[in-house]
Amino acid sequence: MKFMKLGSKPDCFQGDGNNRSRYVATEMETDFVVHVADVKFHLHKFPLLSKCACLQKLVSSANEGNSDEVHIPDIPGGPSAFEICAKFCYGMTVNVNAYNVVSVRCAAEYLEMNEMIEKGNLIYKIDVFINSTILRSWKDSIIALQTTKSSLPLSEELKLISRFIDAIASKASVDISDVDWSYTYNRRKNVEENGNDPSWNGVRSRTVPNDWWVEDLCDLEIDLYKRVIASIKNKGVMPNEVIGEALKAYAYRKLPNSGNKGVIQYNDVLKARAILDTIVWLLPVQKGNVSCSFLLKLLKAAVSVNSGEMVKMGLVKRIGQQLEEASVNDLLIRACDGEAMMYDAVLVQKILEEYIIQDRNAQTEMENGDEIEEIGTPGILSDASKLMVAKLIDGYLAEIAKDPNLPLSMFVGIAEMVSSFPRPVHDALYQAIDTYLKEHPGINKSEKKRICKLMDCKKLSADACMHAVQNERLPLRVVVQVLFFEQARAATSSGCSTPDLAKAVKDLNCGSYRSSRSATANADEDWEAIASAEELRTLRGELAAFRLGNSDRSSAENRMSNADKTAIGKMKGLIMSKKMLSKIWSNKVGQAENSGSDSSDSLGSTNQDDVKCTPPRKGRNSVS
């Protein structure tokens, strides 16, 4: 740190025990007292009045009242700054540095220690020091800027703050090849900085990173930090990615994360809200300059400090533009205190809506022939992005499904928003549905029907099907549909023909046309029917008893590849024989005429015509 030494006489200022009184230890008796705040300075008139126009006026007024005491309670910098000015008048040695230069300069301005009183006065010397030293030093400029707050508003009127800000912004914007001064950079250590570079030959060459200035500015208060970043942005040199990195570093410094629940801890809510709002205001407008994870952390903080709707919706829109980058943990936003739900699923819905709006707008622009910047890069226009978002939402639903207070409408609403997205496998969605059924055993039959319609049984993997067959929480109708679709898949992969399979599947989805449309209530009972443990054990026993025993199938299997054999081996336990199908449907068809028709909404229908059909009613004893 640079400093300026003024005067040459020994320091003769002394104080009493409690430091409430200061005096000059000389043979000449002091002749007046200056009150600065709660400290009394016993001084001599001649050295001070010769350099301070303000004291000349105060002493003149005091003499008219027959008093030898003057009061200056509002001097910038307080007693310490006044003492430095007094020592300068006496010619005593004083040191001025980045920590006290602002307060001394403002105190000298207050005391009117200018060139009109005496040549080479304190104001002139301080200005020379600031221009020649402080403004040319990176760290000294930051330190001096930090101290300006205690000297407001005079430091602002003297343009000290704006000069320091401009000096800092100019240095931050120089080419990294010209950075030859000291700076703080502890976030990432280079190999050679750690001394572990095997090729190091005693000459250390360090590459200056683009964001070398970020950490030093984190020491600033938010109002000054805002002005510095704005000045850096106005110069138009700094890349937006580096601005985003700076804001991220400042947010982590000023709004530390508690770690476990993602809730930001702070002592002053108003201060935290001001910091958060400023960071959001400073964020670069362009997409991708800050990570989606960081944006979601800011949104969590905004919920915690109860920021305004404009701030939260601004973050929601930004997050929606790059939602495919998020993770499930990022989306788990804790609900505000007093809310029934554990997580704020409404905000996630709004984020998803923004994502869909961006996609819709992009498609409209493409139809109109407009050029879109993101068209060549992975983003909202690509199927890969939609697939990632669909997987993200499936994982999110599996987490929030554990909340016993989560309404079914919220769960279904979020799931339906991504139902049109490309998603070849529905395993994660099945897991989310199963979790919801487990945590909400009291839902009624219409709700059970609604949530099960979200899943396409044809898109479940072998492992998921195995689990579904043994899942006592699923309606029996869903279990049977899983079995049929798996038999169809296994039969196709083995090359075997199953002539009755198509008719059986169609019967499952369509039912009897002779059934009455007025029996909708009975159809709901079909959806509500849950396979009992005894029924599932019987079903699994019949499946296990089934063998691919005939010689034709054995010879066909011998001709298969290892991959085909592996696939059939996985499905062996799920394939039902024709005899078993006849057994199931003989019981069901016998009851069809009296049981009424099911609803037209069936899972996994093979075509649109099948969806319009009505399946027969299943009874609890339909599987023995």
PDB file of C-alpha atoms in Angstrom, residues 356-482:
ATOM      1  CA  ILE A 356     -43.215 -23.734 -23.621  1.00  0.00           C
ATOM      2  CA  ILE A 357     -43.915 -20.120 -24.594  1.00  0.00           C
ATOM      3  CA  GLN A 358     -40.330 -19.717 -25.796  1.00  0.00           C
ATOM      4  CA  ASP A 359     -40.682 -22.857 -27.877  1.00  0.00           C
ATOM      5  CA  ARG A 360     -44.009 -21.714 -29.312  1.00  0.00           C
ATOM      6  CA  ASN A 361     -42.624 -18.289 -30.181  1.00  0.00           C
ATOM      7  CA  ALA A 362     -39.581 -19.828 -31.815  1.00  0.00           C
ATOM      8  CA  GLN A 363     -41.754 -22.104 -33.939  1.00  0.00           C
ATOM      9  CA  THR A 364     -43.879 -19.121 -34.983  1.00  0.00           C
ATOM     10  CA  GLU A 365     -40.774 -17.219 -36.034  1.00  0.00           C
ATOM     11  CA  MET A 366     -39.592 -20.203 -38.050  1.00  0.00           C
ATOM     12  CA  GLU A 367     -42.963 -20.447 -39.790  1.00  0.00           C
ATOM     13  CA  ASN A 368     -42.738 -16.750 -40.623  1.00  0.00           C
ATOM     14  CA  GLY A 369     -39.283 -17.223 -42.103  1.00  0.00           C
ATOM     15  CA  ASP A 370     -37.467 -15.227 -39.432  1.00  0.00           C
ATOM     16  CA  GLU A 371     -33.913 -16.142 -38.506  1.00  0.00           C
ATOM     17  CA  ILE A 372     -33.393 -17.489 -35.023  1.00  0.00           C
ATOM     18  CA  GLU A 373     -30.016 -17.358 -33.371  1.00  0.00           C
ATOM     19  CA  GLU A 374     -30.475 -20.579 -31.412  1.00  0.00           C
ATOM     20  CA  ILE A 375     -31.491 -22.645 -34.435  1.00  0.00           C
ATOM     21  CA  GLY A 376     -28.010 -24.116 -34.817  1.00  0.00           C
ATOM     22  CA  THR A 377     -27.401 -24.778 -31.171  1.00  0.00           C
ATOM     23  CA  PRO A 378     -29.060 -27.054 -28.607  1.00  0.00           C
ATOM     24  CA  GLY A 379     -31.893 -25.090 -27.083  1.00  0.00           C
ATOM     25  CA  ILE A 380     -35.596 -24.678 -26.910  1.00  0.00           C
ATOM     26  CA  LEU A 381     -36.066 -25.617 -30.568  1.00  0.00           C
ATOM     27  CA  SER A 382     -34.424 -29.042 -30.368  1.00  0.00           C
ATOM     28  CA  ASP A 383     -36.017 -32.371 -29.497  1.00  0.00           C
ATOM     29  CA  ALA A 384     -32.983 -33.071 -27.326  1.00  0.00           C
ATOM     30  CA  SER A 385     -33.848 -30.057 -25.185  1.00  0.00           C
ATOM     31  CA  LYS A 386     -37.452 -31.196 -24.833  1.00  0.00           C
ATOM     32  CA  LEU A 387     -36.325 -34.691 -23.904  1.00  0.00           C
ATOM     33  CA  MET A 388     -34.062 -33.292 -21.189  1.00  0.00           C
ATOM     34  CA  VAL A 389     -36.889 -31.146 -19.833  1.00  0.00           C
ATOM     35  CA  ALA A 390     -39.268 -34.125 -19.841  1.00  0.00           C
ATOM     36  CA  LYS A 391     -36.762 -36.200 -17.861  1.00  0.00           C
ATOM     37  CA  LEU A 392     -36.203 -33.270 -15.519  1.00  0.00           C
ATOM     38  CA  ILE A 393     -39.931 -32.900 -14.831  1.00  0.00           C
ATOM     39  CA  ASP A 394     -40.339 -36.655 -14.297  1.00  0.00           C
ATOM     40  CA  GLY A 395     -37.621 -36.554 -11.644  1.00  0.00           C
ATOM     41  CA  TYR A 396     -39.146 -33.444 -10.105  1.00  0.00           C
ATOM     42  CA  LEU A 397     -42.574 -35.105  -9.909  1.00  0.00           C
ATOM     43  CA  ALA A 398     -41.034 -38.120  -8.172  1.00  0.00           C
ATOM     44  CA  GLU A 399     -39.649 -35.800  -5.482  1.00  0.00           C
ATOM     45  CA  ILE A 400     -42.690 -33.615  -4.879  1.00  0.00           C
ATOM     46  CA  ALA A 401     -44.962 -36.695  -4.930  1.00  0.00           C
ATOM     47  CA  LYS A 402     -43.584 -37.464  -1.453  1.00  0.00           C
ATOM     48  CA  ASP A 403     -45.391 -34.399  -0.121  1.00  0.00           C
ATOM     49  CA  PRO A 404     -48.648 -35.593   1.503  1.00  0.00           C
ATOM     50  CA  ASN A 405     -50.190 -32.157   0.934  1.00  0.00           C
ATOM     51  CA  LEU A 406     -49.522 -32.046  -2.817  1.00  0.00           C
ATOM     52  CA  PRO A 407     -52.871 -31.814  -4.673  1.00  0.00           C
ATOM     53  CA  LEU A 408     -53.447 -34.288  -7.476  1.00  0.00           C
ATOM     54  CA  SER A 409     -54.380 -31.433  -9.805  1.00  0.00           C
ATOM     55  CA  MET A 410     -50.919 -29.914  -9.308  1.00  0.00           C
ATOM     56  CA  PHE A 411     -49.164 -33.224 -10.000  1.00  0.00           C
ATOM     57  CA  VAL A 412     -51.263 -33.966 -13.091  1.00  0.00           C
ATOM     58  CA  GLY A 413     -51.073 -30.374 -14.339  1.00  0.00           C
ATOM     59  CA  ILE A 414     -47.276 -30.357 -14.360  1.00  0.00           C
ATOM     60  CA  ALA A 415     -47.087 -33.821 -15.949  1.00  0.00           C
ATOM     61  CA  GLU A 416     -49.528 -32.926 -18.720  1.00  0.00           C
ATOM     62  CA  MET A 417     -47.465 -29.866 -19.680  1.00  0.00           C
ATOM     63  CA  VAL A 418     -44.686 -32.149 -20.984  1.00  0.00           C
ATOM     64  CA  SER A 419     -46.908 -34.982 -22.232  1.00  0.00           C
ATOM     65  CA  SER A 420     -46.257 -34.037 -25.879  1.00  0.00           C
ATOM     66  CA  PHE A 421     -42.476 -33.931 -25.445  1.00  0.00           C
ATOM     67  CA  PRO A 422     -40.464 -36.837 -26.942  1.00  0.00           C
ATOM     68  CA  ARG A 423     -39.998 -39.388 -24.205  1.00  0.00           C
ATOM     69  CA  PRO A 424     -39.256 -42.961 -25.365  1.00  0.00           C
ATOM     70  CA  VAL A 425     -39.402 -44.448 -21.862  1.00  0.00           C
ATOM     71  CA  HIS A 426     -41.964 -43.765 -19.141  1.00  0.00           C
ATOM     72  CA  ASP A 427     -40.108 -45.447 -16.280  1.00  0.00           C
ATOM     73  CA  ALA A 428     -39.439 -42.203 -14.414  1.00  0.00           C
ATOM     74  CA  LEU A 429     -43.048 -41.113 -14.831  1.00  0.00           C
ATOM     75  CA  TYR A 430     -44.202 -44.498 -13.541  1.00  0.00           C
ATOM     76  CA  GLN A 431     -41.944 -44.075 -10.520  1.00  0.00           C
ATOM     77  CA  ALA A 432     -43.468 -40.660  -9.835  1.00  0.00           C
ATOM     78  CA  ILE A 433     -47.010 -42.038 -10.146  1.00  0.00           C
ATOM     79  CA  ASP A 434     -46.207 -44.969  -7.880  1.00  0.00           C
ATOM     80  CA  THR A 435     -44.694 -42.606  -5.291  1.00  0.00           C
ATOM     81  CA  TYR A 436     -47.810 -40.445  -5.350  1.00  0.00           C
ATOM     82  CA  LEU A 437     -50.086 -43.493  -4.929  1.00  0.00           C
ATOM     83  CA  LYS A 438     -47.964 -44.668  -2.024  1.00  0.00           C
ATOM     84  CA  GLU A 439     -48.007 -41.303  -0.234  1.00  0.00           C
ATOM     85  CA  HIS A 440     -51.700 -40.620  -0.977  1.00  0.00           C
ATOM     86  CA  PRO A 441     -53.547 -43.886  -0.315  1.00  0.00           C
ATOM     87  CA  GLY A 442     -56.854 -42.088   0.215  1.00  0.00           C
ATOM     88  CA  ILE A 443     -57.409 -40.776  -3.319  1.00  0.00           C
ATOM     89  CA  ASN A 444     -60.713 -41.767  -4.892  1.00  0.00           C
ATOM     90  CA  LYS A 445     -61.294 -43.832  -8.027  1.00  0.00           C
ATOM     91  CA  SER A 446     -61.710 -40.919 -10.427  1.00  0.00           C
ATOM     92  CA  GLU A 447     -58.431 -39.420  -9.200  1.00  0.00           C
ATOM     93  CA  LYS A 448     -56.729 -42.784  -9.577  1.00  0.00           C
ATOM     94  CA  LYS A 449     -58.002 -43.007 -13.129  1.00  0.00           C
ATOM     95  CA  ARG A 450     -56.747 -39.515 -13.871  1.00  0.00           C
ATOM     96  CA  ILE A 451     -53.210 -40.097 -12.638  1.00  0.00           C
ATOM     97  CA  CYS A 452     -52.848 -43.514 -14.288  1.00  0.00           C
ATOM     98  CA  LYS A 453     -53.790 -42.038 -17.674  1.00  0.00           C
ATOM     99  CA  LEU A 454     -50.540 -40.068 -17.598  1.00  0.00           C
ATOM    100  CA  MET A 455     -48.526 -43.248 -18.173  1.00  0.00           C
ATOM    101  CA  ASP A 456     -48.203 -45.191 -21.422  1.00  0.00           C
ATOM    102  CA  CYS A 457     -47.791 -48.867 -20.531  1.00  0.00           C
ATOM    103  CA  LYS A 458     -46.198 -49.551 -23.913  1.00  0.00           C
ATOM    104  CA  LYS A 459     -43.250 -47.313 -22.962  1.00  0.00           C
ATOM    105  CA  LEU A 460     -42.238 -49.123 -19.780  1.00  0.00           C
ATOM    106  CA  SER A 461     -38.975 -51.045 -19.693  1.00  0.00           C
ATOM    107  CA  ALA A 462     -38.772 -54.702 -18.721  1.00  0.00           C
ATOM    108  CA  ASP A 463     -37.687 -53.843 -15.187  1.00  0.00           C
ATOM    109  CA  ALA A 464     -40.493 -51.317 -14.776  1.00  0.00           C
ATOM    110  CA  CYS A 465     -43.019 -53.864 -16.084  1.00  0.00           C
ATOM    111  CA  MET A 466     -41.764 -56.462 -13.622  1.00  0.00           C
ATOM    112  CA  HIS A 467     -42.275 -53.975 -10.823  1.00  0.00           C
ATOM    113  CA  ALA A 468     -45.701 -52.923 -12.100  1.00  0.00           C
ATOM    114  CA  VAL A 469     -46.953 -56.518 -12.250  1.00  0.00           C
ATOM    115  CA  GLN A 470     -46.151 -56.923  -8.555  1.00  0.00           C
ATOM    116  CA  ASN A 471     -47.382 -53.468  -7.529  1.00  0.00           C
ATOM    117  CA  GLU A 472     -50.446 -53.785  -5.310  1.00  0.00           C
ATOM    118  CA  ARG A 473     -51.095 -50.035  -5.484  1.00  0.00           C
ATOM    119  CA  LEU A 474     -51.921 -50.068  -9.200  1.00  0.00           C
ATOM    120  CA  PRO A 475     -55.433 -50.779 -10.487  1.00  0.00           C
ATOM    121  CA  LEU A 476     -55.784 -54.346 -11.729  1.00  0.00           C
ATOM    122  CA  ARG A 477     -56.629 -53.050 -15.191  1.00  0.00           C
ATOM    123  CA  VAL A 478     -53.216 -51.368 -15.460  1.00  0.00           C
ATOM    124  CA  VAL A 479     -51.440 -54.547 -14.330  1.00  0.00           C
ATOM    125  CA  VAL A 480     -53.207 -56.642 -16.992  1.00  0.00           C
ATOM    126  CA  GLN A 481     -52.467 -54.069 -19.693  1.00  0.00           C
ATOM    127  CA  VAL A 482     -48.782 -54.149 -18.803  1.00  0.00           C
TER     128      VAL A 482
END
